[in-house]
Tab-separated table of C-alpha atoms in Angstrom:
chain	number	residue	atom	x	y	z
A	1051	MET	CA	185.341	-151.242	133.104
A	1052	ASN	CA	181.796	-152.624	133.253
A	1053	LEU	CA	180.006	-152.681	129.914
A	1054	TYR	CA	177.120	-150.543	131.179
A	1055	TYR	CA	179.649	-147.732	131.791
A	1056	VAL	CA	180.603	-147.496	128.128
A	1057	SER	CA	177.635	-145.771	126.488
A	1058	PRO	CA	177.042	-143.221	129.307
A	1059	LEU	CA	180.744	-142.394	129.333
A	1060	LEU	CA	180.909	-141.909	125.562
A	1061	LEU	CA	177.666	-139.933	125.338
A	1062	GLN	CA	178.400	-137.657	128.284
A	1063	LYS	CA	181.913	-136.921	127.047
A	1064	LEU	CA	180.686	-136.362	123.494
A	1065	ILE	CA	178.002	-133.904	124.574
A	1066	TRP	CA	180.030	-132.168	127.318
A	1067	VAL	CA	181.780	-129.550	125.147
A	1068	PRO	CA	178.746	-128.325	123.136
A	1069	THR	CA	176.513	-128.454	126.225
A	1070	ARG	CA	178.953	-126.428	128.309
A	1071	ILE	CA	179.365	-123.846	125.533
A	1072	ILE	CA	175.614	-123.545	124.916
A	1073	LEU	CA	174.816	-123.196	128.628
A	1074	ALA	CA	177.545	-120.613	129.111
A	1075	PHE	CA	176.660	-118.541	126.033
A	1076	PHE	CA	172.853	-118.673	126.083
A	1077	GLY	CA	172.163	-119.592	129.702
A	1078	ASN	CA	174.838	-117.393	131.331
A	1079	LEU	CA	175.870	-120.448	133.338
A	1080	THR	CA	177.490	-119.810	136.719
A	1081	ILE	CA	179.047	-122.688	138.662
A	1082	LYS	CA	179.730	-122.100	142.342
A	1083	ASP	CA	181.729	-124.041	144.937
A	1084	ILE	CA	182.779	-126.836	142.600
A	1085	ASP	CA	185.774	-127.268	144.929
A	1086	ASN	CA	183.442	-128.982	147.388
A	1087	THR	CA	183.601	-132.044	145.150
A	1088	ASP	CA	187.318	-132.314	145.953
A	1089	LEU	CA	186.403	-133.156	149.546
A	1090	VAL	CA	185.293	-136.610	148.372
A	1091	LYS	CA	187.856	-139.194	147.346
A	1092	LYS	CA	185.509	-141.762	145.813
A	1093	ASN	CA	182.174	-141.978	144.052
A	1094	VAL	CA	179.200	-139.929	145.258
A	1095	ILE	CA	175.489	-139.305	145.008
A	1096	PHE	CA	174.662	-135.871	143.607
A	1097	ALA	CA	171.273	-134.790	144.984
A	1098	CYS	CA	169.598	-131.956	143.052
A	1099	ASN	CA	166.356	-130.010	142.986
A	1100	HIS	CA	164.427	-130.664	139.789
A	1101	SER	CA	162.470	-128.051	137.848
A	1102	SER	CA	163.377	-128.660	134.207
A	1103	GLU	CA	163.946	-131.439	131.702
A	1104	ILE	CA	167.465	-130.134	131.116
A	1105	ASP	CA	168.585	-130.737	134.737
A	1106	PRO	CA	170.078	-134.184	133.968
A	1107	PHE	CA	172.279	-132.549	131.330
A	1108	ILE	CA	173.239	-129.499	133.385
A	1109	VAL	CA	174.835	-131.491	136.211
A	1110	PRO	CA	177.452	-133.438	134.193
A	1111	ALA	CA	178.154	-130.309	132.138
A	1112	SER	CA	178.897	-128.437	135.381
A	1113	LEU	CA	181.602	-130.918	136.333
A	1114	SER	CA	184.982	-130.870	134.652
A	1115	PHE	CA	185.495	-132.840	131.449
A	1116	PHE	CA	187.876	-135.179	133.254
A	1117	SER	CA	185.778	-135.450	136.416
A	1118	LYS	CA	186.449	-138.540	138.517
A	1119	PHE	CA	182.671	-138.865	138.927
A	1120	SER	CA	182.043	-139.374	135.217
A	1121	PRO	CA	179.891	-140.915	133.915
A	1122	LEU	CA	176.855	-140.162	136.041
A	1123	PHE	CA	173.996	-142.629	136.346
A	1124	TYR	CA	170.357	-141.754	137.013
A	1125	PRO	CA	167.304	-143.301	138.642
A	1126	VAL	CA	164.473	-142.874	136.101
A	1127	ARG	CA	160.827	-143.852	135.946
A	1128	GLU	CA	159.869	-146.985	134.050
A	1129	LYS	CA	159.199	-146.626	130.325
A	1130	LYS	CA	155.413	-147.004	130.656
A	1131	PHE	CA	155.283	-143.886	132.873
A	1132	TYR	CA	156.069	-141.724	129.816
A	1133	ASP	CA	153.634	-143.347	127.374
A	1134	GLN	CA	151.293	-140.320	127.484
A	1135	SER	CA	154.007	-137.681	127.796
A	1136	GLY	CA	154.278	-136.504	124.211
A	1137	TRP	CA	157.827	-135.831	123.054
A	1138	ARG	CA	159.169	-136.694	126.523
A	1139	LYS	CA	158.443	-140.379	125.943
A	1140	HIS	CA	161.098	-140.435	123.203
A	1141	LEU	CA	163.732	-138.783	125.395
A	1142	PHE	CA	163.004	-140.123	128.874
A	1143	GLY	CA	160.942	-143.186	128.031
A	1144	GLY	CA	163.033	-144.354	125.133
A	1145	ARG	CA	166.379	-145.942	124.508
A	1146	PHE	CA	168.311	-142.687	124.777
A	1147	ILE	CA	167.934	-142.298	128.539
A	1148	ASN	CA	169.196	-145.855	129.053
A	1149	LEU	CA	172.242	-145.146	126.917
A	1150	TRP	CA	172.724	-141.887	128.860
A	1151	GLY	CA	172.898	-143.845	132.130
A	1152	GLY	CA	169.295	-144.104	133.272
A	1153	PHE	CA	168.253	-147.183	135.234
A	1154	PRO	CA	164.574	-147.602	136.152
A	1155	VAL	CA	163.232	-147.340	139.675
A	1156	TYR	CA	160.657	-150.040	140.292
A	1157	VAL	CA	157.921	-147.969	141.903
A	1158	GLY	CA	155.007	-149.362	143.859
A	1159	LEU	CA	157.010	-152.075	145.594
A	1160	HIS	CA	157.216	-150.182	148.910
A	1161	ASN	CA	160.658	-151.699	149.251
A	1162	PHE	CA	163.798	-149.610	148.761
A	1163	GLU	CA	166.008	-152.670	148.432
A	1164	LYS	CA	164.069	-154.012	145.448
A	1165	ALA	CA	163.167	-150.667	143.862
A	1166	LEU	CA	166.754	-149.366	143.876
A	1167	GLU	CA	168.766	-152.560	143.560
A	1168	ASP	CA	170.390	-151.533	140.251
A	1169	HIS	CA	171.456	-148.175	141.668
A	1170	VAL	CA	172.976	-149.663	144.814
A	1171	ARG	CA	174.899	-152.066	142.596
A	1172	ILE	CA	176.242	-149.148	140.537
A	1173	LEU	CA	177.381	-147.318	143.670
A	1174	LYS	CA	179.035	-150.405	145.108
A	1175	ASN	CA	180.855	-150.889	141.802
A	1176	GLY	CA	182.295	-147.379	142.005
A	1177	GLY	CA	179.800	-145.440	139.879
A	1178	SER	CA	178.270	-142.091	140.812
A	1179	LEU	CA	174.585	-141.205	140.733
A	1180	CYS	CA	172.645	-138.028	140.014
A	1181	VAL	CA	169.415	-138.174	142.011
A	1182	PHE	CA	166.410	-135.860	142.258
A	1183	PRO	CA	165.129	-136.436	145.811
A	1184	GLU	CA	161.721	-134.909	145.081
A	1185	GLY	CA	160.959	-137.942	142.931
A	1186	GLY	CA	160.043	-135.944	139.838
A	1187	ARG	CA	160.079	-132.579	138.123
A	1188	SER	CA	158.241	-129.698	139.777
A	1189	HIS	CA	155.279	-128.438	137.767
A	1190	ASN	CA	154.585	-125.335	139.825
A	1191	GLY	CA	157.987	-123.803	140.547
A	1192	TYR	CA	158.145	-125.042	144.113
A	1193	VAL	CA	160.564	-127.401	145.804
A	1194	GLN	CA	158.643	-130.500	146.850
A	1195	PRO	CA	159.211	-132.622	149.961
A	1196	ALA	CA	161.812	-135.314	149.377
A	1197	LYS	CA	161.282	-139.024	149.033
A	1198	GLY	CA	163.441	-141.383	151.079
A	1199	GLY	CA	165.372	-142.983	148.233
A	1200	VAL	CA	168.436	-140.746	148.283
A	1201	ALA	CA	169.010	-141.436	151.980
A	1202	TYR	CA	168.548	-145.173	151.489
A	1203	LEU	CA	171.094	-145.162	148.651
A	1204	SER	CA	173.661	-143.441	150.842
A	1205	ASP	CA	173.028	-145.817	153.715
A	1206	ALA	CA	173.111	-148.977	151.575
A	1207	SER	CA	176.276	-148.015	149.684
A	1208	ASN	CA	178.025	-145.936	152.363
A	1209	CYS	CA	178.521	-143.205	149.745
A	1210	PRO	CA	178.410	-139.479	150.567
A	1211	ILE	CA	175.808	-137.131	149.119
A	1212	ILE	CA	176.758	-133.821	147.506
A	1213	PRO	CA	173.742	-131.461	147.449
A	1214	VAL	CA	173.387	-129.447	144.239
A	1215	ALA	CA	171.145	-126.391	143.838
A	1216	ILE	CA	170.032	-125.503	140.311
A	1217	SER	CA	168.216	-122.240	139.624
A	1218	GLY	CA	167.212	-120.203	136.594
A	1219	VAL	CA	165.741	-123.060	134.552
A	1220	PHE	CA	162.080	-123.269	135.595
A	1221	LYS	CA	159.769	-122.724	132.598
A	1222	THR	CA	162.630	-121.782	130.325
A	1223	SER	CA	161.246	-121.162	126.838
A	1224	LEU	CA	163.382	-121.594	123.744
A	1225	ILE	CA	163.050	-117.874	122.978
A	1226	ASP	CA	164.132	-116.902	126.502
A	1227	PHE	CA	167.099	-119.205	126.212
A	1228	LEU	CA	168.209	-118.050	122.738
A	1229	LEU	CA	167.898	-114.400	123.758
A	1230	GLY	CA	170.124	-114.995	126.774
A	1231	ASN	CA	167.416	-113.968	129.228
A	1232	ARG	CA	168.198	-116.776	131.648
A	1233	ARG	CA	170.794	-116.877	134.414
A	1234	ILE	CA	171.423	-120.531	135.142
A	1235	ARG	CA	173.213	-121.102	138.417
A	1236	VAL	CA	174.582	-124.385	139.770
A	1237	GLN	CA	175.982	-124.532	143.285
A	1238	PHE	CA	177.651	-127.559	144.865
A	1239	GLY	CA	177.325	-127.984	148.612
A	1240	LYS	CA	179.621	-129.660	151.073
A	1241	PRO	CA	179.439	-133.447	151.127
A	1242	ILE	CA	176.998	-135.058	153.525
A	1243	PHE	CA	178.548	-138.304	154.711
A	1244	PRO	CA	176.397	-141.256	155.844
A	1245	GLU	CA	177.561	-140.776	159.431
A	1246	GLU	CA	176.158	-137.238	159.452
A	1247	LEU	CA	172.744	-138.452	158.305
A	1248	ARG	CA	172.715	-141.213	160.913
A	1249	ILE	CA	173.536	-138.741	163.671
A	1250	LYS	CA	171.085	-136.061	162.539
A	1251	VAL	CA	168.227	-138.519	162.051
A	1252	PRO	CA	168.805	-141.797	163.928
A	1253	ALA	CA	167.103	-144.910	162.615
A	1254	TYR	CA	164.000	-146.066	164.433
A	1255	PRO	CA	161.856	-149.191	164.109
A	1256	SER	CA	159.389	-148.653	161.317
A	1257	GLU	CA	158.017	-150.880	158.621
A	1258	ASP	CA	157.905	-148.017	156.119
A	1259	LYS	CA	161.425	-146.803	156.976
A	1260	GLY	CA	160.141	-143.273	157.623
A	1261	PHE	CA	163.495	-142.141	158.946
A	1262	TYR	CA	164.824	-142.304	155.379
A	1263	ARG	CA	162.325	-139.605	154.397
A	1264	GLU	CA	163.480	-137.450	157.295
A	1265	ARG	CA	167.109	-137.918	156.289
A	1266	ALA	CA	166.198	-137.006	152.715
A	1267	GLN	CA	164.486	-133.861	153.998
A	1268	TYR	CA	167.735	-132.937	155.723
A	1269	VAL	CA	169.518	-133.257	152.375
A	1270	MET	CA	166.771	-131.211	150.710
A	1271	SER	CA	167.158	-128.436	153.268
A	1272	LYS	CA	170.833	-128.128	152.305
A	1273	ILE	CA	169.847	-127.804	148.653
A	1274	VAL	CA	167.225	-125.149	149.354
A	1275	GLY	CA	169.692	-123.295	151.564
A	1276	MET	CA	171.892	-122.724	148.498
A	1277	LEU	CA	169.129	-121.349	146.295
A	1278	PRO	CA	169.571	-117.616	145.645
A	1279	GLU	CA	166.620	-116.083	147.509
A	1280	PRO	CA	167.739	-115.053	151.046
A	1281	SER	CA	164.239	-115.493	152.467
A	1282	ILE	CA	164.272	-119.131	151.370
A	1283	GLN	CA	167.682	-119.705	152.913
A	1284	ASN	CA	166.602	-118.280	156.252
A	1285	GLN	CA	163.390	-120.269	156.273
A	1286	VAL	CA	164.649	-123.808	155.746
A	1287	ALA	CA	168.441	-123.998	155.712
A	1288	ASP	CA	168.573	-125.799	159.064
A	1289	ASP	CA	165.155	-127.456	159.003
A	1290	ILE	CA	165.420	-131.217	158.576
A	1291	HIS	CA	161.620	-131.545	158.526
A	1292	LEU	CA	160.900	-129.689	155.282
A	1293	GLU	CA	157.140	-130.121	155.525
A	1294	ASN	CA	155.931	-127.670	152.927
A	1295	ILE	CA	156.838	-126.485	149.476
A	1296	VAL	CA	159.368	-123.693	148.967
A	1297	GLN	CA	159.514	-121.600	145.814
A	1298	TRP	CA	162.539	-120.871	143.701
A	1299	ARG	CA	163.057	-118.884	140.503
């Protein structure tokens, strides 16, 4: 086992039981279609919509304690990004997120290979990632267009992507949570294998690798298609060019 697996494995196992109990009791947690993860025999990339700070903790808690995908690793922003973020700088810009399995994305390089080199290495070494294709947390309750990173990671590592739709967490206050007013729902989609992405959105010559963004939009459409509002599902479930924002609750 690689040394960088140790602390994420210990932390995620240690926190799994209380997190699962708390989410089930206070958040009325519902987990749907977890059997879709059985369709993958090796490590994966979990791609999730992102509307709350607790999303990185919800995903591993939704898997089984003995999941073959444990521990999960995360692309995170560099420490300096959180310097003006109040309490978030201690959680996401501090040592904890590194111990939890967070590896920084080197933004501004305009080069997937350099920006995501640590994450490709993790995937090639058999680790699994939890990725938020939107590139950050939504501040307005709308799904944002995806960045290309998740598609590049799949292509570079030849790992499948499992789309994950999380709802019921946007603007969750502590009082709402403690009173059990939230209905947190996590749904796992069918795996999207690299071959499917390559067929749906073929590569084309481009210096900015724009086809990766289109492939990521295809993944995002699968996520949005699992969110609970029927109108949302009908609007974008099969649209690989998710141009605009789509609201969830």
